Short mmCIF file of C-alpha atoms in Angstrom, two decimals:
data_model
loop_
_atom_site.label_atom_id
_atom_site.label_comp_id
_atom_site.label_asym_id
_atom_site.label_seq_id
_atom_site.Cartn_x
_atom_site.Cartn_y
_atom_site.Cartn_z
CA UNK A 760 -43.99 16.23 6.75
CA UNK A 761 -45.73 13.14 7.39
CA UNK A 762 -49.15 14.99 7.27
CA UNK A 763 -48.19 16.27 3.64
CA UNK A 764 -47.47 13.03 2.57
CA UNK A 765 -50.56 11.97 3.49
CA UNK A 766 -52.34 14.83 2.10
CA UNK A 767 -50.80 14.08 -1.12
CA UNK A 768 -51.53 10.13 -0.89
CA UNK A 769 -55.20 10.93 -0.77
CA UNK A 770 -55.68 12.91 -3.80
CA UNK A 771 -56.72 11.12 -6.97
CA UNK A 772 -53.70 10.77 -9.72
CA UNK A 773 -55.17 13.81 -12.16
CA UNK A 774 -54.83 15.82 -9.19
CA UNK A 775 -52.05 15.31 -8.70
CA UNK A 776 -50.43 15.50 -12.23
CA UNK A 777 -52.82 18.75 -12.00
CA UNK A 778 -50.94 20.40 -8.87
CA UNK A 779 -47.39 19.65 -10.66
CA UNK A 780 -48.26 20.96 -13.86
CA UNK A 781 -49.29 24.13 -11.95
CA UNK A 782 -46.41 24.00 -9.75
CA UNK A 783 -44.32 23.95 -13.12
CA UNK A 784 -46.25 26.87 -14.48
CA UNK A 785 -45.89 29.19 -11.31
CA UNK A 786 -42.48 28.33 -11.22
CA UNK A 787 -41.85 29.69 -15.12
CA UNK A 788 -44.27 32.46 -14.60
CA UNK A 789 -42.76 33.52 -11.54
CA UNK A 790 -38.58 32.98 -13.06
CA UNK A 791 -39.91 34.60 -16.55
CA UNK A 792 -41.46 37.69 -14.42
CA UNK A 793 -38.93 38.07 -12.04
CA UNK A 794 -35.69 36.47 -12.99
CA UNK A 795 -36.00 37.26 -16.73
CA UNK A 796 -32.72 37.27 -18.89
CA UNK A 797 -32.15 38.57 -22.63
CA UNK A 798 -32.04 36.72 -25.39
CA UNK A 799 -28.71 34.43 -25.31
CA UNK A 800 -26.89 34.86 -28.04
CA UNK A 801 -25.01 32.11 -29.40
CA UNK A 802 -21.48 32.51 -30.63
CA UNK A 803 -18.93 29.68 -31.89
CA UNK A 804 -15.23 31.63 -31.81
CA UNK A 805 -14.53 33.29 -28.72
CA UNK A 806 -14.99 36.87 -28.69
CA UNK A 807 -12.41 39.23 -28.22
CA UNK A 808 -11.82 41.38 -25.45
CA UNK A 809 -9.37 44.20 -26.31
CA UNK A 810 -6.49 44.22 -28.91
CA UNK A 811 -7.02 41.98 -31.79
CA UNK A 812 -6.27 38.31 -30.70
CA UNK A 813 -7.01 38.63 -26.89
CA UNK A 814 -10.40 36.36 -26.08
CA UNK A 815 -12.42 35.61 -22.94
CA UNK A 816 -11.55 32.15 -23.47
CA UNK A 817 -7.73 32.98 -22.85
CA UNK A 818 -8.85 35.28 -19.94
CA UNK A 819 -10.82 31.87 -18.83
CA UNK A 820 -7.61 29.58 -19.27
CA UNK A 821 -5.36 32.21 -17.34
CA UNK A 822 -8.09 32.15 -15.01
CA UNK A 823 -7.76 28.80 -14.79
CA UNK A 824 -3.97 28.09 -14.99
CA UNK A 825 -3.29 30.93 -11.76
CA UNK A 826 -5.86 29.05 -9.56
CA UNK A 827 -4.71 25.98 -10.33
CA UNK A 828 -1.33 27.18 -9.51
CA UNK A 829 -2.20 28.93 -6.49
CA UNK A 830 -4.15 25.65 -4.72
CA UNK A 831 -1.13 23.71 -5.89
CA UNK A 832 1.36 25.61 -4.69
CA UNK A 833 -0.51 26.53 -1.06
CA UNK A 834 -1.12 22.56 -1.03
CA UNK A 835 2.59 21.65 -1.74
CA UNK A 836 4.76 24.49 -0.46
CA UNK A 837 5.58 22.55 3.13
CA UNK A 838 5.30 19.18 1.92
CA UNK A 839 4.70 16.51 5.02
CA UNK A 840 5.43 12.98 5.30
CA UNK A 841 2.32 12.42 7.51
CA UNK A 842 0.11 15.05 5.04
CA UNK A 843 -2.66 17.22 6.13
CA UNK A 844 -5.68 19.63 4.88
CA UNK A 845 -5.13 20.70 2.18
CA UNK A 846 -2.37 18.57 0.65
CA UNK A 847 -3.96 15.27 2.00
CA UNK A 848 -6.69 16.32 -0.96
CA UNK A 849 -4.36 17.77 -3.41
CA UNK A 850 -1.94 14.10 -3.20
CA UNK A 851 -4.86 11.71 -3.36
CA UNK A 852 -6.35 13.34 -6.08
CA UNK A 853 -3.28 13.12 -7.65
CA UNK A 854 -2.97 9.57 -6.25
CA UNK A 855 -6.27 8.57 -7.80
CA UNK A 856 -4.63 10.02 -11.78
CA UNK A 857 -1.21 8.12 -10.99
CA UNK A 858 -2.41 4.71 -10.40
CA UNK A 859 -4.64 5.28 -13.37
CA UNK A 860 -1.46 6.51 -15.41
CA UNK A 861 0.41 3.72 -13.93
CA UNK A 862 -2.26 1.03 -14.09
CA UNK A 863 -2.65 1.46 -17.81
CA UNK A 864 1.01 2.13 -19.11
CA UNK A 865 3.13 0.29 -15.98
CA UNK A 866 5.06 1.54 -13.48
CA UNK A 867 7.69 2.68 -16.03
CA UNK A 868 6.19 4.71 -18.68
CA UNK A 869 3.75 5.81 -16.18
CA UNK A 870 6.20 8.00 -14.69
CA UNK A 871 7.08 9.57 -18.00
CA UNK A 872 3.69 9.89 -19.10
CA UNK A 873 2.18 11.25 -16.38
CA UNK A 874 3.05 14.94 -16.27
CA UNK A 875 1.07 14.95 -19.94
CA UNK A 876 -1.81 13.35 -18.88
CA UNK A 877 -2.46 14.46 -15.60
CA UNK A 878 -2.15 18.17 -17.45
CA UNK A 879 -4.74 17.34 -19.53
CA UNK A 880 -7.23 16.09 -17.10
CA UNK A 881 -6.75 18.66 -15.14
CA UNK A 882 -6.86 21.32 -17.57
CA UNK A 883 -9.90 19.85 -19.04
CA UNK A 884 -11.85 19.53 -16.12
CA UNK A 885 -10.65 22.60 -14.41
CA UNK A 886 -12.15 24.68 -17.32
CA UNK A 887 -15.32 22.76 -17.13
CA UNK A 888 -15.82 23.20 -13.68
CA UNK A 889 -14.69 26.49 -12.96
CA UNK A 890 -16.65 27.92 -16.35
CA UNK A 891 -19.75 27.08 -13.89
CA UNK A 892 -18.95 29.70 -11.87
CA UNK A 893 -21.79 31.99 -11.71
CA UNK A 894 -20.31 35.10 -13.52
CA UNK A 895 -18.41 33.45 -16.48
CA UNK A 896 -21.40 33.85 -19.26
CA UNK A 897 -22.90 36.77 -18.15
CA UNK A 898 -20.85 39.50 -17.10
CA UNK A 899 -19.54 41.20 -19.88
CA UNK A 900 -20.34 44.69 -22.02
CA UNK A 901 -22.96 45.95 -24.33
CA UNK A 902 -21.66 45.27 -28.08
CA UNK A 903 -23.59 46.66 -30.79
CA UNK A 904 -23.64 43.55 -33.69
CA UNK A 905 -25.38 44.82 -37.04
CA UNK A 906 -27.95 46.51 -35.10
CA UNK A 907 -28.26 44.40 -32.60
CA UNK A 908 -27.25 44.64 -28.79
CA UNK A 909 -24.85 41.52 -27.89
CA UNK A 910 -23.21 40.54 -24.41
CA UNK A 911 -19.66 40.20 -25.03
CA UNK A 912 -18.57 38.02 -21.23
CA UNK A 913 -15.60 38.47 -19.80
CA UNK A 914 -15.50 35.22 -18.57
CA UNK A 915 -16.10 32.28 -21.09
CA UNK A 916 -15.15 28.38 -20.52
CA UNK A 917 -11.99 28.07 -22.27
CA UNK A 918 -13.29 24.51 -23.39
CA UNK A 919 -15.97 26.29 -25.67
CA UNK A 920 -13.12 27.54 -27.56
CA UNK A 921 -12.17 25.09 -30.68
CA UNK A 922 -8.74 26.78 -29.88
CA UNK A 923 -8.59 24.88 -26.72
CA UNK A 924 -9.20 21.41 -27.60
CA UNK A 925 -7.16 21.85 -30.84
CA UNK A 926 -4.02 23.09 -28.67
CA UNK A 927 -4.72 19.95 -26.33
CA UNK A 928 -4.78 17.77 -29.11
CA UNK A 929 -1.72 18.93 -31.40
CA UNK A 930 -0.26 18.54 -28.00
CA UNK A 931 -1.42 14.83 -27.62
CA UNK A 932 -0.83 14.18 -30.75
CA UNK A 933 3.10 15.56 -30.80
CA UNK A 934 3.63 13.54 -26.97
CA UNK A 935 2.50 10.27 -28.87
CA UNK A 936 4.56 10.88 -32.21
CA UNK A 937 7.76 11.77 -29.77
CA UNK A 938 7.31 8.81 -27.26
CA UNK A 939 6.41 6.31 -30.41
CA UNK A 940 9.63 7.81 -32.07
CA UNK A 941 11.71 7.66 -28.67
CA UNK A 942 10.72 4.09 -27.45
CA UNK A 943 11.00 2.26 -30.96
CA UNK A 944 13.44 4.34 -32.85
CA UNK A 945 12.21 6.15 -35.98
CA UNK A 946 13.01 3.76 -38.63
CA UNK A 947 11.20 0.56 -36.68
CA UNK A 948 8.07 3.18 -35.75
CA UNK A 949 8.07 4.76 -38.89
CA UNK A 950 7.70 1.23 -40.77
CA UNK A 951 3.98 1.22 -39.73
CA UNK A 952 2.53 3.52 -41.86
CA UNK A 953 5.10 3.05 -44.72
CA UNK A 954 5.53 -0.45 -45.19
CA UNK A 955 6.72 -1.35 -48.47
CA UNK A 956 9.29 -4.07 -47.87
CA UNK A 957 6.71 -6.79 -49.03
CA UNK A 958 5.77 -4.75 -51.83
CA UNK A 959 9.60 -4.83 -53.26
CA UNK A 960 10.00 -8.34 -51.88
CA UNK A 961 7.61 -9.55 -54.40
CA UNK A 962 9.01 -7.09 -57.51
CA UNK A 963 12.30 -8.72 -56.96
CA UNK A 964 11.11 -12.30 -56.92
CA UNK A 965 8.90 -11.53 -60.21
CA UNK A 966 12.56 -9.96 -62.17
CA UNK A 967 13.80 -13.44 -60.62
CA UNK A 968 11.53 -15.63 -62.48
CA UNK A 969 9.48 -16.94 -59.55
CA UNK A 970 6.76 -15.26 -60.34
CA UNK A 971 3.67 -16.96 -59.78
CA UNK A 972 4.79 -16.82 -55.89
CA UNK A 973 6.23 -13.40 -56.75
CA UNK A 974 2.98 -11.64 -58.20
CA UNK A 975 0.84 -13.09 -54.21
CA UNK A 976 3.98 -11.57 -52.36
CA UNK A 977 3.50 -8.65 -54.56
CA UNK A 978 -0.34 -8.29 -53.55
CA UNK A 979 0.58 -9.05 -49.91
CA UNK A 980 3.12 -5.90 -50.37
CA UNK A 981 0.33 -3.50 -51.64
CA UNK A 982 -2.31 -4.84 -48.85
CA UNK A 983 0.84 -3.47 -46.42
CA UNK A 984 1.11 -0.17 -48.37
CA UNK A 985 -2.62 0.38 -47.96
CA UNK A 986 -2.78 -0.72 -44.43
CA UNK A 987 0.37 1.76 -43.48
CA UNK A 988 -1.27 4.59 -45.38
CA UNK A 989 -4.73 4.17 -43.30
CA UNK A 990 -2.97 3.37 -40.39
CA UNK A 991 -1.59 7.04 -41.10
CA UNK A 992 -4.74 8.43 -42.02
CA UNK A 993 -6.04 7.37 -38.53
CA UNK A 994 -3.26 8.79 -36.65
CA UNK A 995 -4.27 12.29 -37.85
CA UNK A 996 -8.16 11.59 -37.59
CA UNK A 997 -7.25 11.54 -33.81
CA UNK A 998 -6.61 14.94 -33.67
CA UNK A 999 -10.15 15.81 -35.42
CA UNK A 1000 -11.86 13.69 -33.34
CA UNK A 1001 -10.64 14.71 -30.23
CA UNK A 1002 -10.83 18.31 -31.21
CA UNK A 1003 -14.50 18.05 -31.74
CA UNK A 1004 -15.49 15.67 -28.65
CA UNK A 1005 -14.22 18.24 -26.27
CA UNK A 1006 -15.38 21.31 -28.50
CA UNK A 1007 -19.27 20.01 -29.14
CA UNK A 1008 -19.76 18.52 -25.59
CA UNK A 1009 -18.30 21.62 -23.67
CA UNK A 1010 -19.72 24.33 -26.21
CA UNK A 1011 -23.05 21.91 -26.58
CA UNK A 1012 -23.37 22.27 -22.57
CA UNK A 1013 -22.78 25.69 -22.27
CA UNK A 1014 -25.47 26.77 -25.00
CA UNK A 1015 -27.99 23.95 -23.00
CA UNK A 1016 -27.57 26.20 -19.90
CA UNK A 1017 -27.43 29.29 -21.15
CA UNK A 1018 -30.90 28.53 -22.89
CA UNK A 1019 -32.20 26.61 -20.00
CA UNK A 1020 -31.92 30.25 -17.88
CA UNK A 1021 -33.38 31.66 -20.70
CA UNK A 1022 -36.96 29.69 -20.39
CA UNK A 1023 -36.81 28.51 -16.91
CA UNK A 1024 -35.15 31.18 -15.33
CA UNK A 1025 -35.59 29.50 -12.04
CA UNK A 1026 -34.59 26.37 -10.29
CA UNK A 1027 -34.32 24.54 -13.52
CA UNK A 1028 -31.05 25.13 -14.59
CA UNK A 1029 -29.61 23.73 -11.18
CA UNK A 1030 -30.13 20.33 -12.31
CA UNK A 1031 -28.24 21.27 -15.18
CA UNK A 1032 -25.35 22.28 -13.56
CA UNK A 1033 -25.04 19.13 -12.25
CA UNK A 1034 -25.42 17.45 -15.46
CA UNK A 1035 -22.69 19.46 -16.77
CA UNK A 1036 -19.99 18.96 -13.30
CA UNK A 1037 -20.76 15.44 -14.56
CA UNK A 1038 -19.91 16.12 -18.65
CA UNK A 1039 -16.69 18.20 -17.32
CA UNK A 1040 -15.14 15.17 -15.41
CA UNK A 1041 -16.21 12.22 -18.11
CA UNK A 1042 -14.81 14.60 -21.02
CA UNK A 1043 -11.55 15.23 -18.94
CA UNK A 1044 -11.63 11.43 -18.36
CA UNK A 1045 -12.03 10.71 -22.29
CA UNK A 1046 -9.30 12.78 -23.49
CA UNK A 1047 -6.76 12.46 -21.15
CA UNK A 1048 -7.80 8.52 -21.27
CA UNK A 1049 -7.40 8.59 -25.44
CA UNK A 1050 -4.35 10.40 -24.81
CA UNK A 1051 -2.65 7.82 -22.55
CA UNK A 1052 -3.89 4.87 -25.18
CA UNK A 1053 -2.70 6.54 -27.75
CA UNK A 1054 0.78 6.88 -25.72
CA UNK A 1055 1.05 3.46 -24.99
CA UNK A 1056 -0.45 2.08 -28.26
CA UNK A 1057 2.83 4.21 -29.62
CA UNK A 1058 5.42 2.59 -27.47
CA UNK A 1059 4.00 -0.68 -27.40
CA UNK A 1060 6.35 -2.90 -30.51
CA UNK A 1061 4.08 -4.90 -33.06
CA UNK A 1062 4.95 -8.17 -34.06
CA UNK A 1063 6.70 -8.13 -37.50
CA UNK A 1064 4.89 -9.83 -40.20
CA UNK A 1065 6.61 -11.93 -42.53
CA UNK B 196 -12.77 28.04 -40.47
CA UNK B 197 -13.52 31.03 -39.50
CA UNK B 198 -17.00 29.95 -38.01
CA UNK B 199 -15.88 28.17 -35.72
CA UNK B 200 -13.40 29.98 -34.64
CA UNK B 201 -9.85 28.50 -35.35
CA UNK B 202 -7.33 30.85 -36.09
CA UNK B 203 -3.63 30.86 -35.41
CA UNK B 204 -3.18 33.49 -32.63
CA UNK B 205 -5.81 31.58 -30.67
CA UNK B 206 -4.20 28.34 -31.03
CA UNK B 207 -0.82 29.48 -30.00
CA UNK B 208 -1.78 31.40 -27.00
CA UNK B 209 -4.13 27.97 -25.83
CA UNK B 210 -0.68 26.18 -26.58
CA UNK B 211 0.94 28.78 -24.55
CA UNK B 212 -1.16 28.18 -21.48
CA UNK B 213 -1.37 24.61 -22.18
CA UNK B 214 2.66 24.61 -21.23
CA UNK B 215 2.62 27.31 -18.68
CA UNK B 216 0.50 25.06 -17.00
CA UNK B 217 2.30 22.09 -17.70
CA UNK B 218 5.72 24.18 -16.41
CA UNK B 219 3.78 25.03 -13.20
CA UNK B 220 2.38 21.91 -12.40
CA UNK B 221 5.58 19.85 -12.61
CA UNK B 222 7.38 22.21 -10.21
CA UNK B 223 4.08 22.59 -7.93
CA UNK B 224 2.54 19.54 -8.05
CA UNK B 225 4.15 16.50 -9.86
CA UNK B 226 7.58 16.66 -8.45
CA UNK B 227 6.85 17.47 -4.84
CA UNK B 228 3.91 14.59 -4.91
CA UNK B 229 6.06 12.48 -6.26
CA UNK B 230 9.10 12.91 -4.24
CA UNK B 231 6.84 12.39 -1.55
CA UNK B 232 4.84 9.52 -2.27
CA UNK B 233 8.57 7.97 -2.75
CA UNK B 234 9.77 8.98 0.56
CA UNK B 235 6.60 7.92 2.28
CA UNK B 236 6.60 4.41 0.76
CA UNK B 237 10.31 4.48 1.34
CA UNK B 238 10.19 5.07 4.66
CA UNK B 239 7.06 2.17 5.46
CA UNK B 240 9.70 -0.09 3.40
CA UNK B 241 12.43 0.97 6.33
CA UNK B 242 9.96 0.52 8.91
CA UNK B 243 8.77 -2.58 7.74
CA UNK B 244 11.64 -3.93 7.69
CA UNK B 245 13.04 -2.45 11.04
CA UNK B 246 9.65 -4.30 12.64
CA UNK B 247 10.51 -7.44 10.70
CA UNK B 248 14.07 -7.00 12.17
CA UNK B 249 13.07 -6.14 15.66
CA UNK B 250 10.94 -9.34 15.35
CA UNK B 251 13.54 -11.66 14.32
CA UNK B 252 15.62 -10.43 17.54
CA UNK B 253 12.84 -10.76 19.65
CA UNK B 254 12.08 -14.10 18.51
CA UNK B 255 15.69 -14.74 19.00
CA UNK B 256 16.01 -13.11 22.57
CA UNK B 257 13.22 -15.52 23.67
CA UNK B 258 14.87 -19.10 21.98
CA UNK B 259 17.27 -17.74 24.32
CA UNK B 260 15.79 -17.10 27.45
CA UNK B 261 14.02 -19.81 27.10
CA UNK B 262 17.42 -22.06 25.97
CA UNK B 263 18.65 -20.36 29.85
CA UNK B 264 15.93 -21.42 31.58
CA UNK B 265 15.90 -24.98 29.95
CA UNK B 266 19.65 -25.01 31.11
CA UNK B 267 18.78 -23.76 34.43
CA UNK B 268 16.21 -26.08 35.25
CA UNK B 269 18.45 -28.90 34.22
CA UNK B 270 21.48 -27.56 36.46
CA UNK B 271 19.20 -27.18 39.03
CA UNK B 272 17.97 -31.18 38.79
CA UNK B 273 21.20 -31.68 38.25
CA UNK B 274 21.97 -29.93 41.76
CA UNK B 275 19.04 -31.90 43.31
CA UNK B 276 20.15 -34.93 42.53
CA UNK B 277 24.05 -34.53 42.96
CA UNK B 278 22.44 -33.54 46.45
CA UNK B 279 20.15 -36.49 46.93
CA UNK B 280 22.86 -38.66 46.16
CA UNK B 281 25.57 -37.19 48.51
CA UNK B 282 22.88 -37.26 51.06
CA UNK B 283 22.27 -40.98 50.64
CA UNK B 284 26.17 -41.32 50.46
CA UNK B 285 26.41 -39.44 54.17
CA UNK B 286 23.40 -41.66 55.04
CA UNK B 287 25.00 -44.90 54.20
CA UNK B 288 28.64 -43.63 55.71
CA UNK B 289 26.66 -42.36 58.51
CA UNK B 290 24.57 -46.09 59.01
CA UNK B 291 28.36 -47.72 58.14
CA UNK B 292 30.45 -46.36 60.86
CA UNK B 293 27.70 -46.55 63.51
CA UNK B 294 27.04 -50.42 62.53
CA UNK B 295 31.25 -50.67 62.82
CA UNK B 296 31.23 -48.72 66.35
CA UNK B 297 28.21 -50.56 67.56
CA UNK B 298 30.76 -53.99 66.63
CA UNK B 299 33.63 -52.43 68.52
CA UNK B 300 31.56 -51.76 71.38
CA UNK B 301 29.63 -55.22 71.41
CA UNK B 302 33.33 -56.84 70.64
CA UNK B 303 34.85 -55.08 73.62
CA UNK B 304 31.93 -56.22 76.13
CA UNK B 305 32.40 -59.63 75.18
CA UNK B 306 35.88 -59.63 75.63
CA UNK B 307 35.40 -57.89 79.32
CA UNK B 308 32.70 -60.25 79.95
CA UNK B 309 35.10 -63.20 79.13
CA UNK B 310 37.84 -61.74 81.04
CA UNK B 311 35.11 -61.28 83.78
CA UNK B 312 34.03 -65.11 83.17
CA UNK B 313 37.63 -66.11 83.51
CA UNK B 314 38.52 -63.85 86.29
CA UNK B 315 35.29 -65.56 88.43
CA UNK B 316 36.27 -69.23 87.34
CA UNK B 317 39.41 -68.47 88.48
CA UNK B 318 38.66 -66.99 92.12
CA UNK B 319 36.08 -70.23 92.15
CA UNK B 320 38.54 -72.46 91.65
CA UNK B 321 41.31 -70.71 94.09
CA UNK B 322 38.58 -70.99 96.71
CA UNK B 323 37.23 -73.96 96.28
CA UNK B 324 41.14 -75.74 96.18
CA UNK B 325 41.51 -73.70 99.63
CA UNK B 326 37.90 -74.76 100.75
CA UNK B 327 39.28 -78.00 100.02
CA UNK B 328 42.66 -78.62 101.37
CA UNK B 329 41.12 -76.99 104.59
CA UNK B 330 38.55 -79.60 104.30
CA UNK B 331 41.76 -82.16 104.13
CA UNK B 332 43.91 -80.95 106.61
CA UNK B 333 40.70 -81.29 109.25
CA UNK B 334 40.17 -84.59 108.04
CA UNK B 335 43.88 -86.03 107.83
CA UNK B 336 45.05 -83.69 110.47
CA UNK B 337 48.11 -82.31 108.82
CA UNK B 338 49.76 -85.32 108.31
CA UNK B 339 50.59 -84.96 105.14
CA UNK B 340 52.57 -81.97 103.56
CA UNK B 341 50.71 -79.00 102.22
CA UNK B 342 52.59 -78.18 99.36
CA UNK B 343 51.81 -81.70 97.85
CA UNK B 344 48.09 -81.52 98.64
CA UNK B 345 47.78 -78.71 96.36
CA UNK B 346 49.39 -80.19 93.65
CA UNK B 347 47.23 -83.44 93.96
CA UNK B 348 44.25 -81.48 93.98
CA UNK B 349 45.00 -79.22 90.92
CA UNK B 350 46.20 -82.13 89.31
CA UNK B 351 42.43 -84.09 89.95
CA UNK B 352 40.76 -80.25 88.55
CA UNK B 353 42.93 -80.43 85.28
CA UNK B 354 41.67 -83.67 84.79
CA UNK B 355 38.19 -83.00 85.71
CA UNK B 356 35.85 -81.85 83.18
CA UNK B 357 34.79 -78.60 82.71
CA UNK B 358 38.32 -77.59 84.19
CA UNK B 359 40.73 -74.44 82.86
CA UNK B 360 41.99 -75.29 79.44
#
């Protein structure tokens, strides 16, 4: 080792930019000769398997859901007091999502949120992770496309799937709704998006008489209507926007590594898998951290304005 | 929508697994870690508070052992010096009576020595009024009674100094 390294301190720098750049080049030659793959083709919905409706992306999720289920279950059937193995990991991973759950919404909602959020992290990243299994991609059949000869996988992230990430956030989206509803009662949580007591306030004072005092409580009352009304609008954006986070990063990912096999069939793409264990956990992170926001954002009371 | 992919069989069956996994994971995971993280910090609470408890009585058992010994070492000066004292008592009683005998004893020899003393002066003077009155009757040569000598000479002791009484 040490005689390498000064080997390669002697030479001059072009040399040495020369032996990587030829390093780089044997390394594609070699992966394109050897290791070469077929064109990827790209595909947005999930294809289907058999039947009309049944995807590789719902193969992936059930995929996901029984081993999820199976290390859960193995790590929690004989629960100890003093835990061990396997459910020593399984309770301070959990640990780690709790104090998060609790740390942000208290001990008290914590409890109640945390079967939501934890799902969601966990889903999220399980699908990530596990769609990095060598396998999910590219085993699959011949499909002939217009023509053409396409890979239909088996196996396909479940992520990549705008299904997914729409499910997950309808779901987010009805937890926050219900727990806003629950925690404030519906008229009081209603009331911010459809605010229109100033608005009549003022009408009433004009038909009194008062009305230079009546026409600024008026315009106060229509500022509230607007507010309300975008206050609404943004409540629904969340669903878009967390739709498409999870959707373009996962699917965005998967496309990078399938084309990174593609031109550097060889080593390369390692370094990519780790990039994309990394974009598995911070997306997880994101939307089960938007989600739990959003929850307490909902049963948090806002000052009434006067 | 359809090139991305959203349709509504899709959706529902990622809903469907979305709870199916939610289902599963709150009877295998969040319930049972839960239950447990409750009984584990329950039982440090217990155990805390069984140490805090066992530390209170030991801090107690000492105050008293050490209250005990504090009582035993003053019942045992207490002892000594009951002891000293009765010792000095007996000393004292001891000194007292053998001062009171030595008086008897010194108070008894003087009165034998005076009887002694008296008893001598006594036979001295019996001999000497014999020595005498022999002495007379050579001289006079019994001419004169011997009954009245004696009285004439015990008469001339009593007046005599240094005489009986």
């Amino acid at each position: 080792m040490g005689r390498i390294r000064s080997w390669w301190g002697g030479l001059g720098k072009w040399r040495r930019i020369g032996i990587i750049a030829f390093l780089c080049c044997l390394l594609i030659i070699v992966g394109r000769l050897l290791f070469s793959t077929p064109q990827p083709h790209v595909e947005l919905p999930a294809e289907t398997l058999f039947g009309s409706f049944f995807t590789n992306t719902m193969l992936a999720a059930l995929f996901t859901i029984i081993v999820l289920g199976a290390v859960c279950f193995a790590a929690t059937r004989r629960m100890k007091v003093v835990p061990k193995g396997l459910q020593n990991i399984v309770e301070g991973l959990l640990e780690i999502l709790i104090n998060f759950v609790d740390d942000t919404a208290g001990k008290e909602y914590g409890r109640k949120f945390l079967p939501v959020v934890a799902t969601i992290f966990i889903f999220v990243i399980a699908n990530a992770w596990l769609a990095l299994i060598p396998g999910f991609m590219t085993i699959g059949f011949w499909h002939t496309e217009g023509g053409e000869q396409v890979l239909i996988p088996f196996l396909r992230g479940a992520n990549t799937d705008i299904n997914f990430p729409l499910a997950l956030a309808l779901v987010s989206f009805v937890f926050v709704e219900y727990w806003g509803i629950r925690s404030q009662g519906f008229s009081r949580y209603v009331r911010r998006f459809i605010s229109v007591g100033g608005f009549f306030r003022g009408m009433g004072m004009i038909f009194k008489g008062k009305v230079k005092s009546g026409l600024g409580a008026l315009l106060a009352g229509v500022v509230d209507v607007f507010v309300g009304f975008i206050e609404f609008i943004s409540e629904l954006v969340r669903i878009l926007s967390l739709t498409v986070r999870l959707f373009g990063n996962m699917t965005a990912g998967e496309i990078l590594i399938l084309m990174m096999i593609f031109l550097l069939p060889w080593v390369v793409p390692s370094l990519f898998y780790g990039l994309e264990l990394f974009l598995g956990f911070v997306q997880a992170l994101i939307f089960c951290g938007l989600t739990l926001v959003f929850l307490v954002m909902a049963v948090t009371p806002r000052e009434e304005h006067e | 929508m359809g090139d991305i992919g959203i349709n509504v069989p899709g959706l529902v069956a990622q809903l469907v697994g979305f709870f199916l996994l939610f289902g599963l994971l709150t009877v295998v995971l969040y319930k049972p870690v839960r239950r447990m993280l409750d009984e584990r910090s329950n039982r440090i609470k217990e155990s805390m508070e069984q140490a805090e408890q066992i530390k209170e009585q030991m801090a107690k058992t000492e105050e008293q052992v050490r209250e005990q010994l504090g009582a035993a070492r003053r019942d045992g000066q207490d002892i000594l010096a009951q002891a000293a004292q009765m010792g000095e008592r007996l000393k004292e009683e001891a000194r007292g009576e053998a001062r009171q005998e030595a008086e008897v004893i010194v108070a008894r020899a003087r009165t034998e020595i005076e009887r002694e003393r008296d008893a001598a002066i006594d036979e001295v003077k019996r001999q000497f009024v014999d020595l005498a009155i022999t002495a007379a009757e050579k001289v006079v040569n019994e001419t004169l009674d011997r009954e009245k000598h004696r009285r004439l000479i015990e008469e001339v002791l009593e007046q005599a100094p240094g005489g009986k009484g």
